[in-house]
Coordinates of C-alpha atoms and ligand atoms in Angstrom, one line a residue:
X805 CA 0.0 0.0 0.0
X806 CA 0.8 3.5 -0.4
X807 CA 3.3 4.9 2.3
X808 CA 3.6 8.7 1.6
X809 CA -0.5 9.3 0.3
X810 CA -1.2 12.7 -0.7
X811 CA 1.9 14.2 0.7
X812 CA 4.6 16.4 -0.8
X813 CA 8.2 15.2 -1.6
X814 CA 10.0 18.8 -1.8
X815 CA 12.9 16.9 0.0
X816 CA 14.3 13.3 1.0
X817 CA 14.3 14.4 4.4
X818 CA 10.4 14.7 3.3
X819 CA 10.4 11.0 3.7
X820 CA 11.7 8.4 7.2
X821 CA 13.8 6.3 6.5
X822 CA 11.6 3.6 6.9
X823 CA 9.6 5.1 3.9
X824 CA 12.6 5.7 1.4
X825 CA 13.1 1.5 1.9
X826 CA 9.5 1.2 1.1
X827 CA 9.7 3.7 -2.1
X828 CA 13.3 1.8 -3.1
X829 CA 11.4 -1.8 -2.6
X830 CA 8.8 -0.8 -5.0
X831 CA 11.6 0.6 -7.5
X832 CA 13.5 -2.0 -7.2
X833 CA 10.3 -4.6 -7.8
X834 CA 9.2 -2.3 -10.3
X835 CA 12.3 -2.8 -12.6
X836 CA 12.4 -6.1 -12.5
X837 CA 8.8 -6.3 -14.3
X838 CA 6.6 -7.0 -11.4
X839 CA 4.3 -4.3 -11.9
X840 CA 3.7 -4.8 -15.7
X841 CA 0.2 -4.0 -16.9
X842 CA -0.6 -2.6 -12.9
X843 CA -1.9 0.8 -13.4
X844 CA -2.6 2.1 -10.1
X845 CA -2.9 6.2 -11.0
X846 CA -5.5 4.9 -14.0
X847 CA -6.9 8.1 -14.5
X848 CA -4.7 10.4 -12.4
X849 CA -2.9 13.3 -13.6
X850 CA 0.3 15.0 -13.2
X851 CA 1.6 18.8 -14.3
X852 CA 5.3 18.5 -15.1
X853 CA 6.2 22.3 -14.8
X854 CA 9.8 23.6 -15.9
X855 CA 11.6 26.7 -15.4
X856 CA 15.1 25.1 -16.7
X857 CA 16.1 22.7 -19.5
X858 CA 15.4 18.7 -18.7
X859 CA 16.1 15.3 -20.5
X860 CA 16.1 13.0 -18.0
X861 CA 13.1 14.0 -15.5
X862 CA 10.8 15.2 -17.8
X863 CA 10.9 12.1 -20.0
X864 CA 10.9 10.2 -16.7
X865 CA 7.6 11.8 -14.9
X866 CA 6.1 11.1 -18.7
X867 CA 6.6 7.7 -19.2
X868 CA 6.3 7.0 -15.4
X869 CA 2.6 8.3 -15.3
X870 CA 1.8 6.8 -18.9
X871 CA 3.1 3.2 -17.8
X872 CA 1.1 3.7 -14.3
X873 CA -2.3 4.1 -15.9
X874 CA -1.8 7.8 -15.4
X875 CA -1.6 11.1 -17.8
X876 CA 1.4 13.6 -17.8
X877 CA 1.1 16.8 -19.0
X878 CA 4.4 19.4 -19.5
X879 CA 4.0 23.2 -19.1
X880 CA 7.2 25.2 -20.1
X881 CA 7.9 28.3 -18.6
X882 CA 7.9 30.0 -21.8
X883 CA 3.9 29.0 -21.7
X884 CA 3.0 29.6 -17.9
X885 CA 5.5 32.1 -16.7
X886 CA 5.3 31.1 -13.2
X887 CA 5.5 34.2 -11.1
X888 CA 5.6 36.5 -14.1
X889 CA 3.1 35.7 -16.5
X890 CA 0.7 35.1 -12.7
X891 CA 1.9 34.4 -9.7
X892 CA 2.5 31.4 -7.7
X893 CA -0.1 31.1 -5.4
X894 CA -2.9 31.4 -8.2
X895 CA -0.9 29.4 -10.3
X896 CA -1.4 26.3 -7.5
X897 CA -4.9 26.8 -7.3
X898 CA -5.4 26.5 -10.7
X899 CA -3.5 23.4 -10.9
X900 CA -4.7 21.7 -8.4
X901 CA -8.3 21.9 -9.7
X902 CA -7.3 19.9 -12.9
X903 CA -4.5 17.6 -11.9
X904 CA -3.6 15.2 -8.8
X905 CA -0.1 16.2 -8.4
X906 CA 2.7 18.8 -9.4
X907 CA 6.6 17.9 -10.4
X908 CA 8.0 21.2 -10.6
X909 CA 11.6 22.1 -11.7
X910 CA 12.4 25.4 -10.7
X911 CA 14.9 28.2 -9.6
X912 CA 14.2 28.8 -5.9
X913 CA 13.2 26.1 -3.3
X914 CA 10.6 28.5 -2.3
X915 CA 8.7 28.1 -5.5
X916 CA 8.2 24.6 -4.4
X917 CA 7.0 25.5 -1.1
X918 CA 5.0 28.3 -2.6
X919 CA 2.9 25.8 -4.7
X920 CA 2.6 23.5 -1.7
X921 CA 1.4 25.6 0.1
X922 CA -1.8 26.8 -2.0
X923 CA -2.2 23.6 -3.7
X924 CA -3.6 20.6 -1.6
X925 CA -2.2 17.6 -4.1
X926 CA 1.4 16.2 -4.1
X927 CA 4.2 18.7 -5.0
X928 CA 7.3 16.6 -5.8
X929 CA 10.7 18.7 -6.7
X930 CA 11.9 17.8 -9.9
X931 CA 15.0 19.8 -9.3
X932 CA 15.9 23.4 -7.1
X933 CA 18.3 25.0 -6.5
X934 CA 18.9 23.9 -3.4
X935 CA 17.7 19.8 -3.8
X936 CA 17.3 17.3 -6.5
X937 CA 15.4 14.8 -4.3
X938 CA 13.9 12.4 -7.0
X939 CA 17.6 12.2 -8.4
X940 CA 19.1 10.6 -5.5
X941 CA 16.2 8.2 -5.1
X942 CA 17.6 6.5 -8.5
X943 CA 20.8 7.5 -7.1
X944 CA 20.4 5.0 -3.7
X945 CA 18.8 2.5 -6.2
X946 CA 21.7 2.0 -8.4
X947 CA 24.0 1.9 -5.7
X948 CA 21.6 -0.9 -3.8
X949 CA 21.9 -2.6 -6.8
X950 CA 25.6 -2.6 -6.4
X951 CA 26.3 -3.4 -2.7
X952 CA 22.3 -4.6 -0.7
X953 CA 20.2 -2.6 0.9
X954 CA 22.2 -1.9 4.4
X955 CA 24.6 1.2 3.1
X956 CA 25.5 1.7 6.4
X957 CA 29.0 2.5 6.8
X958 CA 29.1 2.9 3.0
X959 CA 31.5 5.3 1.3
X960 CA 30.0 8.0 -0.7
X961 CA 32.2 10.9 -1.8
X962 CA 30.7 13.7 -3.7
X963 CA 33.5 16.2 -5.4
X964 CA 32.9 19.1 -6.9
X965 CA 30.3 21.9 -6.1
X966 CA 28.1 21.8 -3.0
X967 CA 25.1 22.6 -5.1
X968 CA 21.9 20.8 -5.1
X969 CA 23.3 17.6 -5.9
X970 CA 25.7 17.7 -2.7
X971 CA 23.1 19.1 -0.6
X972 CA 20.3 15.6 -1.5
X973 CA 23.5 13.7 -0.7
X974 CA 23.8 14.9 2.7
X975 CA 20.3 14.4 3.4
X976 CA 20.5 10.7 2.3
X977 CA 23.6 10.3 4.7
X978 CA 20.7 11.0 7.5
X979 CA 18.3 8.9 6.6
X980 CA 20.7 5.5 5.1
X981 CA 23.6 5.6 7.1
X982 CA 26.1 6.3 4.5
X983 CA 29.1 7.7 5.2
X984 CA 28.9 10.7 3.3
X985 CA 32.0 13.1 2.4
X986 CA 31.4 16.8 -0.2
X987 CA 34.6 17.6 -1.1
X988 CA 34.8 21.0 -2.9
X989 CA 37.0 23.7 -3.4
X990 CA 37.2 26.7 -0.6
X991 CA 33.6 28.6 -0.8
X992 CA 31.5 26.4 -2.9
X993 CA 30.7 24.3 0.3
X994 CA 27.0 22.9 1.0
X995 CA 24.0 24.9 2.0
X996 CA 24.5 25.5 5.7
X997 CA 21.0 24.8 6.4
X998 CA 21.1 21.5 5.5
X999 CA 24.1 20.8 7.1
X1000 CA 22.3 21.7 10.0
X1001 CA 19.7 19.3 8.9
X1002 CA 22.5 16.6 9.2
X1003 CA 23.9 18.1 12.9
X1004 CA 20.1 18.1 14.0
X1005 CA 19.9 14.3 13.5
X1006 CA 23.5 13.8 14.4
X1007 CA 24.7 12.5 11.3
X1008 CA 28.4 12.8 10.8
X1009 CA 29.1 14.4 7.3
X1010 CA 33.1 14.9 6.1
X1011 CA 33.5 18.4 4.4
X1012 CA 37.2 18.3 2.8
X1013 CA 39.1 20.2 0.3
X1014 CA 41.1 17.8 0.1
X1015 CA 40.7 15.5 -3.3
X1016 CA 43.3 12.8 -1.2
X1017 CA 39.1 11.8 0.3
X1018 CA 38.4 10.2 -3.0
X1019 CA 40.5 7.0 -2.8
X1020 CA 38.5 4.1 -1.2
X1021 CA 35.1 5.4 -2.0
X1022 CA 32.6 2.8 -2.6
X1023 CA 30.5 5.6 -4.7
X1024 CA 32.4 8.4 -6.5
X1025 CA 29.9 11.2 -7.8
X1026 CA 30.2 14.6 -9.4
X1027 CA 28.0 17.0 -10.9
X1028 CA 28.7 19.9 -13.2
X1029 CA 30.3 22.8 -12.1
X1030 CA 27.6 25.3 -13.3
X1031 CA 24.4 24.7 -12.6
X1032 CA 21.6 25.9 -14.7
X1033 CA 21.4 29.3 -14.2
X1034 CA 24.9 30.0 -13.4
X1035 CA 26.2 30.7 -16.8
X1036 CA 27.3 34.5 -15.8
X1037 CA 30.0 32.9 -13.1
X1038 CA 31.7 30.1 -15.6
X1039 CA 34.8 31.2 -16.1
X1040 CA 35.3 32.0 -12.0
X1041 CA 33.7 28.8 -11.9
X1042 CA 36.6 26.8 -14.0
X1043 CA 39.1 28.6 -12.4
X1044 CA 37.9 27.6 -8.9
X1045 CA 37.2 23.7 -9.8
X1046 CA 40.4 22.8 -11.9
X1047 CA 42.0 20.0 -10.6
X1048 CA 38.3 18.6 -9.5
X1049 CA 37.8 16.8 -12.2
X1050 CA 37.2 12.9 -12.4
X1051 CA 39.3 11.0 -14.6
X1052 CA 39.9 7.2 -14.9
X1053 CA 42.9 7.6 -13.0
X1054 CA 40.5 8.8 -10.2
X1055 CA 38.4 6.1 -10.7
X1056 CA 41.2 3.8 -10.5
X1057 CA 41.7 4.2 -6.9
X1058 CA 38.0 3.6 -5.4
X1059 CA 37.0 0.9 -3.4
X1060 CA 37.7 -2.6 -5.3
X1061 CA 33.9 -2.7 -5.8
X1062 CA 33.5 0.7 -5.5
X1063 CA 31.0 2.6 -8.7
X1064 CA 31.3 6.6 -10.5
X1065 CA 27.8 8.1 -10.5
X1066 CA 26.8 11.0 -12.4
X1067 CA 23.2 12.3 -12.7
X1068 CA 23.5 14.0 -16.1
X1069 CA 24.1 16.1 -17.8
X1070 CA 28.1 16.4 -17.9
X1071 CA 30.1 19.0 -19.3
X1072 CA 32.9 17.3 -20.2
X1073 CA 36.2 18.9 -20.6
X1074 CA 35.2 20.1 -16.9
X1075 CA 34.1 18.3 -14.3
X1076 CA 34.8 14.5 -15.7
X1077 CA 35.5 13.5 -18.9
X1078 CA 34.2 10.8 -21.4
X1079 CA 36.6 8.2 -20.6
X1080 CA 35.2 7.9 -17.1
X1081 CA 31.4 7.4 -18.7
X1082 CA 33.2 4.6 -20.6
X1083 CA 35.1 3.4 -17.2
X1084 CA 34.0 0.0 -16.5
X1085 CA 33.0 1.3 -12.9
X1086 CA 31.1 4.0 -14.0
X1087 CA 27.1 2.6 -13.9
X1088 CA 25.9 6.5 -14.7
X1089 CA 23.4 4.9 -17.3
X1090 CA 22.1 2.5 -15.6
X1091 CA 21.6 5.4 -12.9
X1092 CA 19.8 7.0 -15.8
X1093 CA 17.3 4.1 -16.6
X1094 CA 16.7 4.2 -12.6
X1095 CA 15.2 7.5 -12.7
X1096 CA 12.3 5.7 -14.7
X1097 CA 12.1 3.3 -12.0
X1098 CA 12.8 4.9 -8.8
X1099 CA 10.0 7.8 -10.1
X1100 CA 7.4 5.3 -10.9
X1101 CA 7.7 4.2 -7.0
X1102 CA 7.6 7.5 -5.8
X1103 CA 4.5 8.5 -7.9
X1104 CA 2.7 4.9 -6.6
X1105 CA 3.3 5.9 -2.5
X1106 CA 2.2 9.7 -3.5
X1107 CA -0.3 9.4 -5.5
X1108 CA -0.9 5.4 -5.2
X1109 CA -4.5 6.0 -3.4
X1110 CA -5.8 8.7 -4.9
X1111 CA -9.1 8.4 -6.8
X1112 CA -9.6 9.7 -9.8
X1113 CA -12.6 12.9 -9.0
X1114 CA -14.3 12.5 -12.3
Ligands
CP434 N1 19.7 14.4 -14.0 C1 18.7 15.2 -14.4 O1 17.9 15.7 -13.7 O2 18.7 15.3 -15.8 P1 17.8 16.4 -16.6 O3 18.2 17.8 -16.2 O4 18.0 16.1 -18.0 O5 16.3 16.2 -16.2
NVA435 N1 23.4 20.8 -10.6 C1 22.8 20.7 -11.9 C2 22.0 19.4 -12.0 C3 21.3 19.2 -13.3 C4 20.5 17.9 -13.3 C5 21.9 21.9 -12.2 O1 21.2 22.4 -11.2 O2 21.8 22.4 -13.3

């Protein structure tokens, strides 16, 4: 049955622990076919709305509603203009009138909150710039695939900016166990609020400038040094990040089992390069395919018992 009915997921610190092994259960189950031809959100809807750019999550949501019995529809910005063409708040109540859940991919974290806050269906972050929760849910799937589902103790070492990325990282080190280390160059550590999050709990996470963290890691994972949005700070950006790049050689030194994870999309030439897609550790498609997976299971315990209202 549903574990998360009718609630938001603006965060994986949205979800107990106890529910993110329920959601990774179902993905898990999910990929390997059990659900064919179950279509639980058979007449439910979903708005996919993006401010920023999206492969991955907005084919994912799509297909994930359409093989769930379910209907996705996409609204680019260029079409709603969320707080510019109409503001948030009315936004959300139009939304919610029509369709029995939201993924929104947006600029500020607030957005999110904004829309959950005047619409009463799921909200489910599809990328901030604070938090990519639905990412790291594929994220923890592929690397369950890799070593079982106890990851405590596990090392995961993020490298490169504390942006988004880094910050869902920490919040999975609360709520799995894993031994979680950012390392970044000086000032482009995680959000200080969520490493507050982690104190709060008393989860021990590793901040290190020091790239010497990397060898041993079970999971290796990077994201691109500028984030969507960040354009105007690139060439600061380079400058600051050189030398933070993952290279085979990098990956050479991980844990004997030990995997490279990338959510996509890279900039190569910066932070990692196509040789370490190519490495025989790297699993950053399979991580891909997950998204499909891991998404459907989230959209089931969301949205699992709704009924459709017409
Ligand atoms: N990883 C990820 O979210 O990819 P997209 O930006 O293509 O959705
Ligand atoms: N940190 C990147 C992730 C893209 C999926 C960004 O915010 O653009």
């Amino acid at each position: 049955a549903p574990v998360m009915a009718g609630r938001d997921f603006l965060s994986n610190l949205d979800m107990t622990g106890a529910e993110l092994r329920a959601v990774l259960d179902t993905a898990h189950s999910m990929k390997r076919g059990e659900w064919r031809g179950v279509k639980p959100l058979s007449g439910l809807s979903l708005a996919l709305v993006f401010e920023k750019a999206s492969l991955r999550t907005r084919t994912t949501f799509d297909v994930g509603m359409y093989q769930l019995g379910g209907h996705a529809i996409t609204l680019s910005n260029t079409e709603i203009g969320l707080g510019t063409r109409e503001r948030v708040s009315d936004v959300a109540r139009n939304l919610e009138r029509w369709v029995d859940g939201v993924m929104g991919r947006v600029y500020l974290q607030q957005t999110l909150h904004e829309l959950a806050d005047h619409a009463d269906v799921p909200i489910i972050n599809g990328l901030s710039d604070m938090l990519h929760p639905a990412q790291l849910l594929a994220d923890y799937q592929t690397i369950e695939a890799e070593f079982g589902s106890d990851l405590r103790g596990k090392r995961v070492v993020y490298i490169g900016d504390g942006n988004n990325l880094a910050n869902s990282h920490i919040h999975m080190g609360v709520l799995t166990g894993t031994q979680v280390t950012i390392v970044t160059p000086v000032g482009y550590e995680p959000n200080a609020g969520v490493l507050m999050d982690a104190v709060k709990s008393g989860t021990e996470i590793t901040l290190t400038h020091d790239l010497g963290a990397v060898a041993g890691a079970d999971v290796l994972y990077t994201d691109v040094w500028i984030s969507m949005g960040m354009e105007a700070e690139a060439d600061i950006r380079r400058r600051a990040f050189r030398g933070y790049q993952v290279t085979p050689h990098m990956l050479d030194t991980l844990a004997p089992q030990g995997i490279f994870l990338h959510c996509l999309p890279a900039h190569y030439g910066e932070e990692t390069v196509p040789e370490a897609t190519e490495h025989p550790r790297s699993r950053v498609f399979d991580q891909a395919e997950n998204r499909l997976h891991a998404q459907k299971a989230l959209l089931y315990h969301l949205m699992g018992s709704l009924r459709p209202r017409w």
